[in-house]
Short mmCIF file of C-alpha atoms in Angstrom, two decimals:
data_model
loop_
_atom_site.label_atom_id
_atom_site.label_comp_id
_atom_site.label_asym_id
_atom_site.label_seq_id
_atom_site.Cartn_x
_atom_site.Cartn_y
_atom_site.Cartn_z
CA MET A 1 0.00 0.00 0.00
CA ASN A 2 1.27 3.45 -0.98
CA SER A 3 4.46 1.96 -2.40
CA THR A 4 6.47 4.38 -4.52
CA VAL A 5 9.14 1.97 -5.78
CA SER A 6 8.47 0.09 -9.02
CA LYS A 7 9.34 -3.58 -9.47
CA TRP A 8 11.18 -2.83 -12.67
CA ASP A 9 12.34 -6.38 -13.36
CA LYS A 10 8.76 -7.67 -13.23
CA ILE A 11 7.46 -5.37 -15.98
CA ASN A 12 7.47 -6.35 -19.65
CA PHE A 13 8.53 -3.32 -21.66
CA ALA A 14 8.60 -5.08 -25.05
CA CYS A 15 6.27 -4.40 -27.96
CA THR A 16 5.65 -7.08 -30.59
CA LYS A 17 2.59 -5.54 -32.24
CA LYS A 18 2.68 -4.23 -35.79
CA ASN A 19 0.80 -1.25 -37.12
CA GLY A 20 -1.92 -1.11 -39.75
CA GLU A 21 0.75 -1.06 -42.46
CA GLY A 22 2.34 -4.27 -41.13
CA GLN A 23 5.39 -2.50 -39.69
CA LYS A 24 7.07 -2.82 -36.31
CA ALA A 25 7.66 0.28 -34.23
CA ASN A 26 10.81 2.30 -34.87
CA LEU A 27 9.92 5.16 -32.52
CA LYS A 28 9.01 4.97 -28.83
CA ILE A 29 7.57 8.04 -27.11
CA SER A 30 6.72 8.04 -23.41
CA CYS A 31 4.64 10.50 -21.46
CA TRP A 32 4.39 10.97 -17.68
CA ASN A 33 2.88 13.49 -15.30
CA VAL A 34 5.67 13.27 -12.74
CA GLY A 35 3.92 15.25 -9.99
CA GLY A 36 7.07 17.23 -9.15
CA LEU A 37 10.41 16.50 -10.81
CA LYS A 38 12.48 16.64 -7.61
CA SER A 39 10.36 14.09 -5.73
CA TRP A 40 10.11 11.96 -8.87
CA VAL A 41 13.89 11.71 -9.06
CA LYS A 42 14.12 10.82 -5.35
CA LYS A 43 11.73 7.91 -5.95
CA GLU A 44 14.24 6.39 -8.40
CA CYS A 45 11.96 7.08 -11.36
CA LEU A 46 14.89 7.83 -13.64
CA LYS A 47 15.16 4.05 -13.92
CA PHE A 48 12.22 4.37 -16.31
CA LEU A 49 14.67 5.68 -18.90
CA GLU A 50 16.79 2.59 -18.42
CA TYR A 51 13.97 0.03 -18.60
CA GLU A 52 11.55 1.61 -21.07
CA ASP A 53 14.40 3.28 -23.00
CA PRO A 54 12.13 5.75 -24.85
CA ASP A 55 13.42 7.78 -27.74
CA ILE A 56 11.50 10.70 -26.24
CA LEU A 57 10.08 11.30 -22.77
CA CYS A 58 7.53 14.07 -22.27
CA MET A 59 6.88 15.15 -18.68
CA GLN A 60 4.16 17.25 -17.15
CA GLU A 61 3.76 19.00 -13.80
CA THR A 62 7.51 19.26 -13.30
CA LYS A 63 7.07 22.10 -10.75
CA CYS A 64 10.71 23.02 -11.26
CA ASN A 65 12.46 25.95 -12.89
CA GLU A 66 15.31 25.04 -15.21
CA GLU A 67 17.98 26.56 -12.96
CA LYS A 68 16.81 24.30 -10.11
CA LEU A 69 16.84 20.99 -11.97
CA PRO A 70 18.06 18.00 -9.93
CA GLU A 71 21.69 17.11 -10.61
CA GLU A 72 20.63 13.63 -11.75
CA ILE A 73 18.68 15.25 -14.59
CA LYS A 74 21.51 17.57 -15.56
CA GLU A 75 23.85 14.57 -15.79
CA LEU A 76 21.77 12.77 -18.43
CA LYS A 77 24.00 12.70 -21.50
CA GLU A 78 21.92 10.61 -23.90
CA TYR A 79 19.02 13.05 -24.07
CA LYS A 80 18.68 16.61 -25.30
CA GLN A 81 16.61 18.54 -22.74
CA TYR A 82 13.96 21.22 -23.15
CA TRP A 83 12.03 22.81 -20.29
CA CYS A 84 9.08 25.16 -20.09
CA SER A 85 8.49 26.43 -16.56
CA SER A 86 5.72 28.41 -14.92
CA LYS A 87 6.34 31.97 -13.77
CA LYS A 88 4.91 30.74 -10.47
CA GLU A 89 7.46 28.76 -8.43
CA GLY A 90 6.58 25.11 -7.82
CA TYR A 91 3.64 25.08 -10.24
CA ALA A 92 2.81 23.32 -13.52
CA GLY A 93 5.71 23.10 -16.01
CA VAL A 94 6.57 20.62 -18.75
CA GLY A 95 9.77 19.01 -19.98
CA LEU A 96 10.94 17.04 -22.99
CA LEU A 97 13.92 14.68 -23.22
CA THR A 98 14.83 13.40 -26.68
CA LYS A 99 17.68 11.33 -28.09
CA LYS A 100 17.31 12.95 -31.50
CA GLU A 101 17.67 16.71 -31.70
CA PRO A 102 14.51 18.35 -33.05
CA LEU A 103 14.55 20.64 -36.06
CA LYS A 104 12.94 23.28 -33.91
CA VAL A 105 11.48 23.64 -30.40
CA THR A 106 8.82 26.19 -29.41
CA TYR A 107 7.22 27.00 -26.08
CA GLY A 108 3.59 27.79 -25.36
CA ILE A 109 0.52 27.99 -27.61
CA ASN A 110 0.82 31.61 -28.79
CA ASP A 111 -1.38 32.97 -26.00
CA PRO A 112 0.63 35.18 -23.61
CA GLU A 113 -1.82 34.91 -20.71
CA LEU A 114 -2.23 31.12 -20.90
CA ASP A 115 1.48 30.59 -21.58
CA GLU A 116 2.55 32.05 -18.21
CA ASP A 117 1.97 28.65 -16.57
CA GLY A 118 4.47 26.76 -18.73
CA ARG A 119 2.13 24.14 -20.18
CA CYS A 120 3.33 23.25 -23.66
CA ILE A 121 6.48 22.34 -25.57
CA THR A 122 6.38 21.57 -29.30
CA ALA A 123 9.25 19.74 -30.99
CA GLU A 124 9.37 19.63 -34.77
CA PHE A 125 10.86 16.55 -36.42
CA ASP A 126 11.19 15.63 -40.10
CA GLU A 127 7.83 13.89 -40.41
CA TYR A 128 5.75 15.21 -37.52
CA TYR A 129 5.25 17.68 -34.70
CA LEU A 130 5.32 16.40 -31.12
CA VAL A 131 3.27 18.45 -28.64
CA CYS A 132 3.87 17.86 -24.92
CA VAL A 133 1.01 19.44 -22.99
CA TYR A 134 -0.31 19.88 -19.45
CA VAL A 135 -3.89 21.12 -19.76
CA PRO A 136 -5.25 23.38 -16.98
CA ASN A 137 -7.38 21.74 -14.30
CA ALA A 138 -10.88 23.13 -13.74
CA GLY A 139 -10.07 23.27 -10.02
CA ARG A 140 -12.03 22.64 -6.84
CA LYS A 141 -15.63 23.78 -7.18
CA LEU A 142 -14.71 24.39 -10.86
CA VAL A 143 -13.28 27.82 -10.05
CA THR A 144 -10.91 27.71 -13.04
CA LEU A 145 -13.30 26.08 -15.50
CA PRO A 146 -13.55 29.32 -17.56
CA LYS A 147 -9.75 29.34 -17.93
CA ARG A 148 -9.87 25.71 -18.95
CA LEU A 149 -12.46 26.40 -21.64
CA ASP A 150 -10.41 29.35 -22.94
CA TRP A 151 -7.44 26.99 -23.14
CA ASN A 152 -9.46 24.48 -25.19
CA VAL A 153 -10.18 27.09 -27.86
CA ALA A 154 -6.63 28.42 -28.03
CA PHE A 155 -5.04 24.96 -28.00
CA LYS A 156 -7.31 23.68 -30.75
CA ASP A 157 -6.37 26.63 -32.96
CA TYR A 158 -2.69 26.12 -32.19
CA VAL A 159 -2.72 22.41 -33.06
CA GLN A 160 -4.67 23.07 -36.26
CA SER A 161 -1.95 25.44 -37.42
CA LEU A 162 0.66 22.71 -36.89
CA ASP A 163 -1.45 19.99 -38.49
CA GLU A 164 -1.71 22.02 -41.68
CA GLU A 165 2.06 21.66 -42.09
CA LYS A 166 2.67 18.07 -40.97
CA PRO A 167 0.97 15.44 -38.76
CA VAL A 168 0.90 15.95 -35.00
CA ILE A 169 1.46 13.64 -32.06
CA ILE A 170 0.00 15.16 -28.89
CA CYS A 171 0.77 13.69 -25.50
CA GLY A 172 0.23 14.72 -21.94
CA ASP A 173 -2.16 15.20 -19.07
CA MET A 174 -5.34 16.42 -20.76
CA ASN A 175 -7.12 16.63 -17.39
CA VAL A 176 -10.32 15.03 -18.67
CA ALA A 177 -11.78 11.53 -18.54
CA HIS A 178 -13.51 11.62 -21.91
CA ASN A 179 -16.17 8.96 -21.48
CA GLU A 180 -17.69 6.92 -18.66
CA ILE A 181 -15.39 4.00 -19.48
CA ASP A 182 -12.44 6.30 -18.65
CA ILE A 183 -13.35 6.79 -14.98
CA ALA A 184 -14.01 4.29 -12.19
CA ARG A 185 -17.00 6.12 -10.69
CA PRO A 186 -18.73 8.20 -13.35
CA SER A 187 -22.06 8.66 -11.60
CA THR A 188 -20.58 10.43 -8.57
CA ASN A 189 -18.18 12.69 -10.50
CA THR A 190 -20.39 14.54 -12.99
CA LYS A 191 -19.63 17.84 -11.24
CA SER A 192 -15.97 17.08 -10.56
CA ALA A 193 -13.10 18.76 -12.37
CA GLY A 194 -12.07 16.49 -15.22
CA PHE A 195 -15.50 14.96 -15.80
CA THR A 196 -17.86 17.87 -16.31
CA ILE A 197 -19.96 17.89 -19.43
CA GLU A 198 -18.12 21.01 -20.64
CA GLU A 199 -14.71 19.36 -20.41
CA ARG A 200 -15.89 16.12 -21.99
CA GLU A 201 -17.59 17.97 -24.83
CA GLY A 202 -14.37 19.93 -25.29
CA MET A 203 -12.46 16.71 -25.89
CA THR A 204 -15.15 15.45 -28.27
CA ASP A 205 -14.98 18.71 -30.19
CA PHE A 206 -11.19 18.53 -30.41
CA LEU A 207 -11.13 14.94 -31.67
CA GLN A 208 -13.79 15.65 -34.28
CA ASP A 209 -11.35 17.99 -36.02
CA GLY A 210 -9.35 15.05 -37.33
CA TYR A 211 -7.49 13.60 -34.32
CA ILE A 212 -7.53 10.14 -32.77
CA ASP A 213 -7.31 9.06 -29.12
CA THR A 214 -4.93 6.20 -29.86
CA PHE A 215 -5.62 4.10 -26.76
CA ARG A 216 -9.38 4.13 -27.22
CA LYS A 217 -9.03 3.48 -30.95
CA LEU A 218 -6.92 0.40 -30.25
CA TYR A 219 -8.92 -0.74 -27.22
CA PRO A 220 -12.48 0.59 -27.66
CA ASP A 221 -14.04 -1.60 -24.97
CA LYS A 222 -11.17 -2.06 -22.53
CA ALA A 223 -12.38 -0.96 -19.10
CA ASP A 224 -10.58 -0.31 -15.80
CA MET A 225 -7.61 1.29 -17.58
CA TYR A 226 -6.55 4.46 -15.81
CA THR A 227 -3.54 6.76 -15.65
CA TYR A 228 -4.32 8.73 -12.47
CA TRP A 229 -5.32 7.76 -8.93
CA THR A 230 -5.73 10.11 -5.98
CA TYR A 231 -3.35 9.47 -3.08
CA MET A 232 -6.37 9.29 -0.77
CA ALA A 233 -8.36 6.20 0.31
CA ASN A 234 -5.83 3.76 -1.16
CA ALA A 235 -7.34 4.46 -4.56
CA ARG A 236 -4.49 3.03 -6.61
CA ALA A 237 -4.50 -0.35 -4.89
CA LYS A 238 -8.26 -0.49 -5.47
CA ASN A 239 -7.86 0.81 -9.04
CA ILE A 240 -10.32 3.65 -8.48
CA GLY A 241 -8.85 5.87 -11.14
CA TRP A 242 -9.22 8.19 -14.10
CA ARG A 243 -7.75 8.05 -17.62
CA LEU A 244 -6.49 11.63 -17.89
CA ASP A 245 -3.31 11.10 -19.94
CA TYR A 246 -3.41 10.58 -23.69
CA PHE A 247 -1.56 10.07 -26.92
CA ILE A 248 -3.58 11.76 -29.64
CA VAL A 249 -2.46 11.70 -33.28
CA SER A 250 -3.56 13.20 -36.57
CA GLU A 251 -6.06 10.82 -38.15
CA ARG A 252 -3.85 10.35 -41.22
CA ILE A 253 -1.06 8.70 -39.18
CA MET A 254 -3.16 6.45 -36.95
CA ASN A 255 -2.32 3.58 -39.30
CA LYS A 256 1.33 4.03 -38.29
CA VAL A 257 0.62 3.39 -34.59
CA CYS A 258 1.59 -0.05 -33.29
CA ASP A 259 0.45 0.27 -29.68
CA ASN A 260 -0.30 2.58 -26.78
CA VAL A 261 0.61 0.98 -23.47
CA ILE A 262 -0.48 2.30 -20.07
CA ARG A 263 2.31 1.43 -17.62
CA SER A 264 0.13 1.17 -14.51
CA GLU A 265 2.73 -0.99 -12.75
CA VAL A 266 5.21 1.92 -12.78
CA LEU A 267 5.00 3.90 -9.54
CA GLY A 268 6.39 7.20 -8.33
CA SER A 269 3.61 9.69 -9.07
CA ASP A 270 -0.17 9.88 -8.76
CA HIS A 271 -0.10 9.37 -12.54
CA CYS A 272 1.55 6.46 -14.35
CA PRO A 273 3.48 6.74 -17.61
CA LEU A 274 2.20 5.64 -20.98
CA THR A 275 4.16 4.77 -24.11
CA LEU A 276 3.33 5.10 -27.78
CA PHE A 277 4.93 2.65 -30.20
CA ILE A 278 4.80 3.96 -33.76
CA ASN A 279 6.61 3.61 -37.10
CA MET A 280 7.45 7.00 -38.62
#
């Protein structure tokens, strides 16, 4: 109960699935809301890089300015590092580690007010854009729901501008359980942040513009699959969770996706990592 140390040797990190074009994966992208980079490092979560060995790791809720990065992070030689921090100390923030240097890296979504929190990094590669995002939470009693809805509009416009140039891969904490299958207790959470009708309709609206929730496309009926569990009431051991973290791709490259794996056995945060296997 409340263990924070993963049993790394017991987890199967392999992928044998082929995509819709009959190809094996040649690109592995992982995504993890780390719930504070400093505490994440202390919980030995850097071992994830050793065992999963992703080509790219996107992190959300780093809560750490670049000048205060843990030494263990600074010492990583295999990965290029890009960080987007909040102006508010110890709040939000995203990071991207990649073995291959991007053609270009940009920060934010072209909205000065929304970009103050440090919620988005975009890396451009030859064949695609990768967007690492930490979507605003609607907050207790939904006090920040208006900000969240403003974000939805701005983010959708931003992604559309990228998608006109080349396909996009979006990953991160979207802070919404899209459908009832994506939350353990839907009936008691209809007025909770992350499961309001406004937030769910926002995700529906976004996807209808030509994007695919890869996990649900591959596993349309797979229940009890979550990426977030509150620390309270032993929720993780009971698997009372929410699927808040996603890999979303442009519809035209869904056929290149081999698998999207939720690594629920990996501990160290109130979210677990997920990994996209794709052939680009």
